[in-house]
PDB file of C-alpha atoms in Angstrom:
ATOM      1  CA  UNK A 121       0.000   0.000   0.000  1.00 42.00           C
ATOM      2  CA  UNK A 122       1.355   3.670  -1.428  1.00 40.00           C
ATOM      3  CA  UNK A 123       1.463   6.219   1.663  1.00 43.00           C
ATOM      4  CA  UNK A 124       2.693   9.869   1.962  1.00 46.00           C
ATOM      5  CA  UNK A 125       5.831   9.859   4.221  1.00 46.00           C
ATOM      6  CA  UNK A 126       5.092  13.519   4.826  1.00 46.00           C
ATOM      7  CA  UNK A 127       5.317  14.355   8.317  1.00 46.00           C
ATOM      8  CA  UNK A 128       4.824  17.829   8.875  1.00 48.00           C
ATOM      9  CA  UNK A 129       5.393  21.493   7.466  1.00 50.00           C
ATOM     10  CA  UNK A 130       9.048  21.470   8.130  1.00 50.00           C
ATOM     11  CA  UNK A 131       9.113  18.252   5.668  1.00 60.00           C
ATOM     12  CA  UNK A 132      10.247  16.025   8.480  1.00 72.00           C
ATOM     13  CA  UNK A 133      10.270  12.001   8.399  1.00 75.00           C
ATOM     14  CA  UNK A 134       8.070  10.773  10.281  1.00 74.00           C
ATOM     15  CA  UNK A 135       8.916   9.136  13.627  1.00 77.00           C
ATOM     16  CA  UNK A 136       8.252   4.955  14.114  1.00 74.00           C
ATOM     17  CA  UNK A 137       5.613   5.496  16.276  1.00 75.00           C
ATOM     18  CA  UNK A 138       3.725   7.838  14.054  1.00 77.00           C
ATOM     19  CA  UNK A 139       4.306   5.463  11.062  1.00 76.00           C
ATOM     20  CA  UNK A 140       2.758   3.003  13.058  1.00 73.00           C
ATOM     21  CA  UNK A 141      -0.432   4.783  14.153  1.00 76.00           C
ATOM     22  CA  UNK A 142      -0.647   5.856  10.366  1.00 78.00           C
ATOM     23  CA  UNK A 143      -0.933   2.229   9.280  1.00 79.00           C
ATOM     24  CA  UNK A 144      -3.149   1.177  11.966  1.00 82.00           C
ATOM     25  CA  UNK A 145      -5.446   3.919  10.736  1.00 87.00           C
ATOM     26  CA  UNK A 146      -4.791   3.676   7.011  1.00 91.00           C
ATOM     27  CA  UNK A 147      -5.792  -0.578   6.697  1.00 93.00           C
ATOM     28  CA  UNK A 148      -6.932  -3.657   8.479  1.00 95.00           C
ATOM     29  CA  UNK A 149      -4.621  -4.253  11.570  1.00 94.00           C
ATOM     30  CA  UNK A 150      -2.626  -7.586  10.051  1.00 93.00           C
ATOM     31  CA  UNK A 151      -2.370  -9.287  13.540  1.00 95.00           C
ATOM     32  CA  UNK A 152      -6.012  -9.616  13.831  1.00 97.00           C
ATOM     33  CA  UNK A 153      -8.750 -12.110  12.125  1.00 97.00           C
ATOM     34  CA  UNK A 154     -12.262 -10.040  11.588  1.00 98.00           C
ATOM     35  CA  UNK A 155     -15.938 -10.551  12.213  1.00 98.00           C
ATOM     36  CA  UNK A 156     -18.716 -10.401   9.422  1.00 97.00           C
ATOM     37  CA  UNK A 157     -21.393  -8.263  10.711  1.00 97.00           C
ATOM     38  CA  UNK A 158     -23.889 -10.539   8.725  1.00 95.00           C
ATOM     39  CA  UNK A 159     -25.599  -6.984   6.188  1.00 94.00           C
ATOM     40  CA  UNK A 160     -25.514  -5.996   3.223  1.00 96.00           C
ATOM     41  CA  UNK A 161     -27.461  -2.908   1.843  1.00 97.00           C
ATOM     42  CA  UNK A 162     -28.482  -1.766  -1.711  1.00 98.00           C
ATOM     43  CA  UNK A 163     -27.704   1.938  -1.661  1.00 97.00           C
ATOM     44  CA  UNK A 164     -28.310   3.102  -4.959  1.00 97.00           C
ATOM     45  CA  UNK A 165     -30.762   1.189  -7.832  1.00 97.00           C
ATOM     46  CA  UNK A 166     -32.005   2.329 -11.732  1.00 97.00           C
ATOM     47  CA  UNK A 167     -33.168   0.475 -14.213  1.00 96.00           C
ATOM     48  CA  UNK A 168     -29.892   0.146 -15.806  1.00 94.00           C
ATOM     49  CA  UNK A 169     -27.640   0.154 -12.656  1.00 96.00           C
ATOM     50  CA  UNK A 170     -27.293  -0.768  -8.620  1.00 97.00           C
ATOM     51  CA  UNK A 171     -24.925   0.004  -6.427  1.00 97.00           C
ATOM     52  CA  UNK A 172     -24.752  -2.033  -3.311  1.00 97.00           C
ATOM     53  CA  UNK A 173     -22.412  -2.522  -0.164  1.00 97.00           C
ATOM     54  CA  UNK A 174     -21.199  -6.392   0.755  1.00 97.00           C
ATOM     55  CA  UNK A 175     -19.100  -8.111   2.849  1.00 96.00           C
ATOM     56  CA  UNK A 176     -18.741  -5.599   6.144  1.00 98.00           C
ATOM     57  CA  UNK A 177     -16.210  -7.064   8.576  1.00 98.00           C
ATOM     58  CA  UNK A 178     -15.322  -5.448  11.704  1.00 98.00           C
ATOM     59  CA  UNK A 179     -12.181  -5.135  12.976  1.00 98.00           C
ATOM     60  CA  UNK A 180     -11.173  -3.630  16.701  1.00 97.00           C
ATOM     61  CA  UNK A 181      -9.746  -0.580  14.971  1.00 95.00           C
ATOM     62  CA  UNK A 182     -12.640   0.141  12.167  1.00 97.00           C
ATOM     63  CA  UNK A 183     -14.721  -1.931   9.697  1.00 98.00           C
ATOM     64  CA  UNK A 184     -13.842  -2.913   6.165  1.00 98.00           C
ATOM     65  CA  UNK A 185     -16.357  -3.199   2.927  1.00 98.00           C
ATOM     66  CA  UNK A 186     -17.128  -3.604  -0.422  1.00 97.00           C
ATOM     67  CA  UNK A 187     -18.654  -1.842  -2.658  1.00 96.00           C
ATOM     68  CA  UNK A 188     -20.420  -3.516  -5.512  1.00 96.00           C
ATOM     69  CA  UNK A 189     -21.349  -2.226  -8.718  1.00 95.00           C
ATOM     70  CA  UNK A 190     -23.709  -3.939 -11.281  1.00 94.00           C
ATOM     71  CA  UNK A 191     -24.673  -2.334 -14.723  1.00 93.00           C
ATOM     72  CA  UNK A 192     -27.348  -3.945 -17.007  1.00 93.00           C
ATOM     73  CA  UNK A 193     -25.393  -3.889 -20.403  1.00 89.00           C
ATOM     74  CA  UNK A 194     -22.102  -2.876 -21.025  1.00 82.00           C
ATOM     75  CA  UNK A 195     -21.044   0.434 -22.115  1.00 71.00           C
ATOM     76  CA  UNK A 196     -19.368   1.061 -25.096  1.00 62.00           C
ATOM     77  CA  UNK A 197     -17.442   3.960 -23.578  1.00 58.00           C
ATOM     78  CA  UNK A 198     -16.438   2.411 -20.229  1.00 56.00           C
ATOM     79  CA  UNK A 199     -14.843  -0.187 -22.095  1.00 49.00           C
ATOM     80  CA  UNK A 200     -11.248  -1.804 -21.007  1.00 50.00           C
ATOM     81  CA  UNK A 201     -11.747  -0.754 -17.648  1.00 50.00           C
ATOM     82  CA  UNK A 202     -13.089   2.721 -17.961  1.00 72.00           C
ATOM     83  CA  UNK A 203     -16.175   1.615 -15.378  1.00 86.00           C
ATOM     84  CA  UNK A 204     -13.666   0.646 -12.668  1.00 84.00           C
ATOM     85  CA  UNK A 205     -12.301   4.278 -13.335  1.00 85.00           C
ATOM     86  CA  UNK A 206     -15.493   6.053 -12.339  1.00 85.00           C
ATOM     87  CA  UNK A 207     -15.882   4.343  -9.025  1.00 80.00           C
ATOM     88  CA  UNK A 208     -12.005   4.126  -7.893  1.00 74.00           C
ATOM     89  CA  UNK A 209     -10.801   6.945  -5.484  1.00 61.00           C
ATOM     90  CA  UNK A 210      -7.586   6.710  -7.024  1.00 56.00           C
ATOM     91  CA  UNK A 211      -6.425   9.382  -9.601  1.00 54.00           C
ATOM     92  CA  UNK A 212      -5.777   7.783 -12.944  1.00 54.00           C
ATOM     93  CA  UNK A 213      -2.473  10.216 -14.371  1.00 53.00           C
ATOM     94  CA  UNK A 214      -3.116  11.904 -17.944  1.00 54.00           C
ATOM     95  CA  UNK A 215      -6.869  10.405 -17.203  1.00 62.00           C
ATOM     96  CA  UNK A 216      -9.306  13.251 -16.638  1.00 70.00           C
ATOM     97  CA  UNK A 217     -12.846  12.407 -15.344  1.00 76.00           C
ATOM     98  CA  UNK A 218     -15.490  14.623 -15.126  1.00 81.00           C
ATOM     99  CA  UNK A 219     -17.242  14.875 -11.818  1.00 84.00           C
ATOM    100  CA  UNK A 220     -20.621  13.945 -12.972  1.00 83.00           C
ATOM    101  CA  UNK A 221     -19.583  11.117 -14.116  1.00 87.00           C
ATOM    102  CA  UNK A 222     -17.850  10.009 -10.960  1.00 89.00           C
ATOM    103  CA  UNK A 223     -19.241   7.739  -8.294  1.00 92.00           C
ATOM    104  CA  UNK A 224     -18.979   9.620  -5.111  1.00 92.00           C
ATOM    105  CA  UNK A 225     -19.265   7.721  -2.059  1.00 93.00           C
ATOM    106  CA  UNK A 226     -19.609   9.179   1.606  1.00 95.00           C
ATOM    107  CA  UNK A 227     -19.964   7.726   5.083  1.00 97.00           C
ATOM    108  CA  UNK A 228     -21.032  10.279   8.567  1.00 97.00           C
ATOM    109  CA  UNK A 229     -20.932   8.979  11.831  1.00 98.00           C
ATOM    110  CA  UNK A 230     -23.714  10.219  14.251  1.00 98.00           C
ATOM    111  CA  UNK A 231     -21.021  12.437  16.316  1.00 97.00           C
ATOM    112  CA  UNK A 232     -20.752  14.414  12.523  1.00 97.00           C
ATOM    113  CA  UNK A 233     -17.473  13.471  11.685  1.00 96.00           C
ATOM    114  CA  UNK A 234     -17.383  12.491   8.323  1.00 96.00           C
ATOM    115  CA  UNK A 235     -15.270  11.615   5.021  1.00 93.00           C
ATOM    116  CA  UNK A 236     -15.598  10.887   1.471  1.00 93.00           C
ATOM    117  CA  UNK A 237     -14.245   9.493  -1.721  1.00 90.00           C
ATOM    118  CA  UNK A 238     -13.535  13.211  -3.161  1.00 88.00           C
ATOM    119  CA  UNK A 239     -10.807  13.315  -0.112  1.00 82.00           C
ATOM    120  CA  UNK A 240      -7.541  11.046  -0.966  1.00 73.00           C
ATOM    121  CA  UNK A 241      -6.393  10.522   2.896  1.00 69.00           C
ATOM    122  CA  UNK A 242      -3.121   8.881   2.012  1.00 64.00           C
ATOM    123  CA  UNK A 243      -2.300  12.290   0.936  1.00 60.00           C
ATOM    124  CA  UNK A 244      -2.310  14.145   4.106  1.00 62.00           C
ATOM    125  CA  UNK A 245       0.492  12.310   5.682  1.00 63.00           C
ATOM    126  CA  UNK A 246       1.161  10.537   9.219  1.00 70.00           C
ATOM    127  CA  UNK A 247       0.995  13.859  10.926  1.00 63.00           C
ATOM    128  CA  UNK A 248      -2.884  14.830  10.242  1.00 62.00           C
ATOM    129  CA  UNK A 249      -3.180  11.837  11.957  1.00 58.00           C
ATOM    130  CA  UNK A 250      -1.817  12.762  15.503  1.00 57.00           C
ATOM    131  CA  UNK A 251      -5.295  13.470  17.344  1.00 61.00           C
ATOM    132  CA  UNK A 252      -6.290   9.648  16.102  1.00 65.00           C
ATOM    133  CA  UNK A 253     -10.139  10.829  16.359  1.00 80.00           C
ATOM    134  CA  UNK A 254     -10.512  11.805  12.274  1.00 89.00           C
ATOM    135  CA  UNK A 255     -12.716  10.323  10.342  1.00 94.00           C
ATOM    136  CA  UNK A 256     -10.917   8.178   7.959  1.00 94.00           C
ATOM    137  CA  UNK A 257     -12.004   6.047   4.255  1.00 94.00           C
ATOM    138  CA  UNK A 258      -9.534   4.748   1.952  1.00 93.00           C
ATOM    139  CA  UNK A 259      -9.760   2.762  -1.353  1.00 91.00           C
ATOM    140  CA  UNK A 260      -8.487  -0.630  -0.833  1.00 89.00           C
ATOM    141  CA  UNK A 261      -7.956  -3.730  -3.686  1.00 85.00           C
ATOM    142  CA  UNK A 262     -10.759  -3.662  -6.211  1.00 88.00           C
ATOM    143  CA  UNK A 263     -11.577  -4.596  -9.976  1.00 87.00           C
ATOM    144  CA  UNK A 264     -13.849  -6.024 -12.420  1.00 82.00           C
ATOM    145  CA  UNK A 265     -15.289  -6.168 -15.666  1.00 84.00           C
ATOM    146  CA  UNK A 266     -17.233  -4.216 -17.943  1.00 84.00           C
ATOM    147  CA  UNK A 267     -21.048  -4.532 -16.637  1.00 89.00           C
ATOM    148  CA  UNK A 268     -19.161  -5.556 -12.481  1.00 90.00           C
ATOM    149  CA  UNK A 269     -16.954  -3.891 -10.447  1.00 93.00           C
ATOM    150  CA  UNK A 270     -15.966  -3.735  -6.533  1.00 93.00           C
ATOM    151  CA  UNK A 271     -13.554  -1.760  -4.823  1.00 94.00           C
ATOM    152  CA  UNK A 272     -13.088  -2.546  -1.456  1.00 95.00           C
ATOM    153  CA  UNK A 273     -12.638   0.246   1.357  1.00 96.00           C
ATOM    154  CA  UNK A 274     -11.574   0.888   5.120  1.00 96.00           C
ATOM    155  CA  UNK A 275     -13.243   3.172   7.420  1.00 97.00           C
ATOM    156  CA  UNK A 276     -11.268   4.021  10.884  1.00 96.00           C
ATOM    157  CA  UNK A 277     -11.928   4.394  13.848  1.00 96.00           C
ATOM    158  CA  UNK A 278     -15.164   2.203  15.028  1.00 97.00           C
ATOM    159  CA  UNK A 279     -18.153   4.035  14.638  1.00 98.00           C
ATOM    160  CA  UNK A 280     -19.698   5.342  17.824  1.00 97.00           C
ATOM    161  CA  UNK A 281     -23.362   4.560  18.894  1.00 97.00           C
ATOM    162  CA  UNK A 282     -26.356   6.201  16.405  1.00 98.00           C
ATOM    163  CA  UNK A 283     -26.658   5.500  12.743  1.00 98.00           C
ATOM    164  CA  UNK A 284     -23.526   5.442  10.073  1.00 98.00           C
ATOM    165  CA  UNK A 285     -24.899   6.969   7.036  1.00 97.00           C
ATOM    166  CA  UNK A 286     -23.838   6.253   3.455  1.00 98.00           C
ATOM    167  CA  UNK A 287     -23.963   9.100   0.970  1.00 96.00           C
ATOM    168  CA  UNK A 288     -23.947   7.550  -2.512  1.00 95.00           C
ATOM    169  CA  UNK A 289     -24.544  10.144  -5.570  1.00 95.00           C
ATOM    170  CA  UNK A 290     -23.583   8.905  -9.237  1.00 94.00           C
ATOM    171  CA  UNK A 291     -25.287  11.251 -11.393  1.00 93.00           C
ATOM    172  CA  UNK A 292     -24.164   9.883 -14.839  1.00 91.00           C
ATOM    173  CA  UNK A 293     -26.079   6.597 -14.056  1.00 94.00           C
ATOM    174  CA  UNK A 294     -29.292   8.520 -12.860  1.00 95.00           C
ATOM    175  CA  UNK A 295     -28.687   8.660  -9.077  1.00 96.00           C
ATOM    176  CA  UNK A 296     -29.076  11.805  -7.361  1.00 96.00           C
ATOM    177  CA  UNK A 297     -27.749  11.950  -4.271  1.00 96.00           C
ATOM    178  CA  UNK A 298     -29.468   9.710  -1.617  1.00 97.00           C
ATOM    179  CA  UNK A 299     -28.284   8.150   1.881  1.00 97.00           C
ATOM    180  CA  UNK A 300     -28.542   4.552   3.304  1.00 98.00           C
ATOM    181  CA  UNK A 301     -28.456   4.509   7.336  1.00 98.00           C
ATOM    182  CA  UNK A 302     -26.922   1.704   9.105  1.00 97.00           C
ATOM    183  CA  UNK A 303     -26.876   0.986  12.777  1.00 96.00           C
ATOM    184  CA  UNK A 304     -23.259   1.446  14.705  1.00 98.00           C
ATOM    185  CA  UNK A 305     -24.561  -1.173  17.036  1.00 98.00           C
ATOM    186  CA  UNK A 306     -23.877  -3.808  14.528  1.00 97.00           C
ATOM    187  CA  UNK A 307     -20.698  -3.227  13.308  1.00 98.00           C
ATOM    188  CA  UNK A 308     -19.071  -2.506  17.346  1.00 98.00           C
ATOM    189  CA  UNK A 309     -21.127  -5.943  18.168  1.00 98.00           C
ATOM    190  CA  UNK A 310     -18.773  -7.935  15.720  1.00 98.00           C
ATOM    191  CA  UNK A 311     -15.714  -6.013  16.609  1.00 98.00           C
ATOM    192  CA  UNK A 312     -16.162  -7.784  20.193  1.00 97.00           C
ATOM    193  CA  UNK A 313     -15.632 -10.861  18.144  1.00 98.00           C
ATOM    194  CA  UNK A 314     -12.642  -9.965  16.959  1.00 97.00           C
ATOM    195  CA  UNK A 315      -9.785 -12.687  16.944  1.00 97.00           C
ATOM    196  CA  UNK A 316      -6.474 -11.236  18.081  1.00 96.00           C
ATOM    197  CA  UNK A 317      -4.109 -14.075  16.750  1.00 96.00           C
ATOM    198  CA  UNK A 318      -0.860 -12.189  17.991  1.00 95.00           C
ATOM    199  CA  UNK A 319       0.475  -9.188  19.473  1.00 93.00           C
ATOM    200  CA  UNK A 320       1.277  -5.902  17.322  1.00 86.00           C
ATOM    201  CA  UNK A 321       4.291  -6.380  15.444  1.00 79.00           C
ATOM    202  CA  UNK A 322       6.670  -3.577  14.888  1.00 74.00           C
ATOM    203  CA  UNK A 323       6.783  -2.118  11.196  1.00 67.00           C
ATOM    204  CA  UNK A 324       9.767  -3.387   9.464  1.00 66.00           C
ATOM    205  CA  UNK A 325      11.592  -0.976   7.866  1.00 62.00           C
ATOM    206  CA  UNK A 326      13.339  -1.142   4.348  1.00 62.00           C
ATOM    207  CA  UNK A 327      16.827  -1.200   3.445  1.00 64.00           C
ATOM    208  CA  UNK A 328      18.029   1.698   1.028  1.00 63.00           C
ATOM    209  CA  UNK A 329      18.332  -0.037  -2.102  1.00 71.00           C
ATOM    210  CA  UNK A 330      21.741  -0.147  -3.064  1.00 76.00           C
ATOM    211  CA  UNK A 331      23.256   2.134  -6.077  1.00 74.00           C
ATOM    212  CA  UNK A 332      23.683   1.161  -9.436  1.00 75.00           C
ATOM    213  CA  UNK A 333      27.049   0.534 -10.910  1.00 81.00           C
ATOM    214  CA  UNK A 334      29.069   2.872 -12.430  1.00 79.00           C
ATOM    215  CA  UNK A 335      31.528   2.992 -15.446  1.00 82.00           C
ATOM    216  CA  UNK A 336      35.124   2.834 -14.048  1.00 85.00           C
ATOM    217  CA  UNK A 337      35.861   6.077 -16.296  1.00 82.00           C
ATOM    218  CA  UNK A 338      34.396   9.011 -18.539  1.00 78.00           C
ATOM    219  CA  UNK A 339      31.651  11.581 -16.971  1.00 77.00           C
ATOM    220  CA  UNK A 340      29.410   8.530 -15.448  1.00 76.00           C
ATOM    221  CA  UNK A 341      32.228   7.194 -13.189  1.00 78.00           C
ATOM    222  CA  UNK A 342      32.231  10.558 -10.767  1.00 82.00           C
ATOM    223  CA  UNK A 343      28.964  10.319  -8.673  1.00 75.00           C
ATOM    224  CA  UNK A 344      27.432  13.869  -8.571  1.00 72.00           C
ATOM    225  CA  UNK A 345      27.527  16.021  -4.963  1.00 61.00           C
TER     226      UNK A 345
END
């Protein structure tokens, strides 16, 4: 997984300990097994498309799902993965997208924090992540065809008590902006069954890569300052 390494204004790296609050708050924790929370909800629904959410497992630091898109026929233009395009939150370089043709997705917590597909939070760097109370969705693994996609997303911390509401507009496949509410007390039920199957382990950090060779002579050979 791709994350900013930005730590601050003055440009500084990031200490251990906030790289590893940034990955406990950008994905899944690894050491632990989830629980389904047993729903899945159809969000958005034409005659030609649906837009639904699957698979929601909890985890004791957030809840992971997936978003599933159906069309009835293929479109021409959204060939060769131009369909997975419109519902990815990832920018696509030399690849420009209109809005309205975007799938925007949304999620608010009852306490009115709240976060959204327009937002990349990768971007903001382990820093923004100090007070550990933002809201927090990020694009996981997805893919798909021409007529099905899913992308798969995680949304940190746990929800507190109320409803979780999905925003879902899509405007381009005749969806108007609409919202889905799901119950908090569902999701926080299955992170209680969360499996821990070890402790925390510490983030491993890469070795530098080494240089390339050099020619042993002529303007290559001197290494610049």
């Amino acid at each position: 997984m791709w994350v900013s390494h930005r730590a601050g204004p003055a440009d500084e790296p990031p200490t251990p300990e906030q790289m590893h609050h940034w990955h406990r708050r950008m994905s899944p924790p690894e050491n632990e097994f989830p629980a389904g929370v047993g729903l899945t909800a159809l969000i958005g629904r034409t005659d030609e498309a649906a837009v639904g959410i699957t698979q929601i497992e909890a985890y004791s630091t957030g809840f992971q799902f997936t978003l599933a898109v159906r069309l009835r026929q293929a479109r021409p233009n959204r060939a060769r993965g131009g369909l997975f395009m419109l519902i990815s939150s990832h920018a696509h370089p030399g690849i420009e997208i209109p809005l309205e043709d975007r799938l925007l997705l949304g999620i608010e917590y009852s306490d009115g924090r709240r976060a959204s597909t327009l937002k990349n939070m990768r971007m903001l760097g382990p820093a923004a992540m100090a007070d550990g109370g933002q809201l927090v969705l990020v694009g996981q693994g997805g893919g798909g065809g021409e007529q099905s996609v899913h992308q798969t997303y995680w949304v940190s911390p746990l929800p507190p008590e109320g409803p979780v509401t999905f925003v879902l507009a899509w405007p381009a496949f005749g969806m108007p902006e609409s919202r889905t509410v799901l119950h908090a007390a569902v999701i926080r039920a299955a992170a209680d069954r969360t499996q821990q199957l070890w402790p925390p382990q510490p983030a491993v950090q890469s070795a530098e890569p080494p240089p390339p060779p050099r020619p042993t002579s002529g303007w290559f050979a001197e290494p610049p300052d």
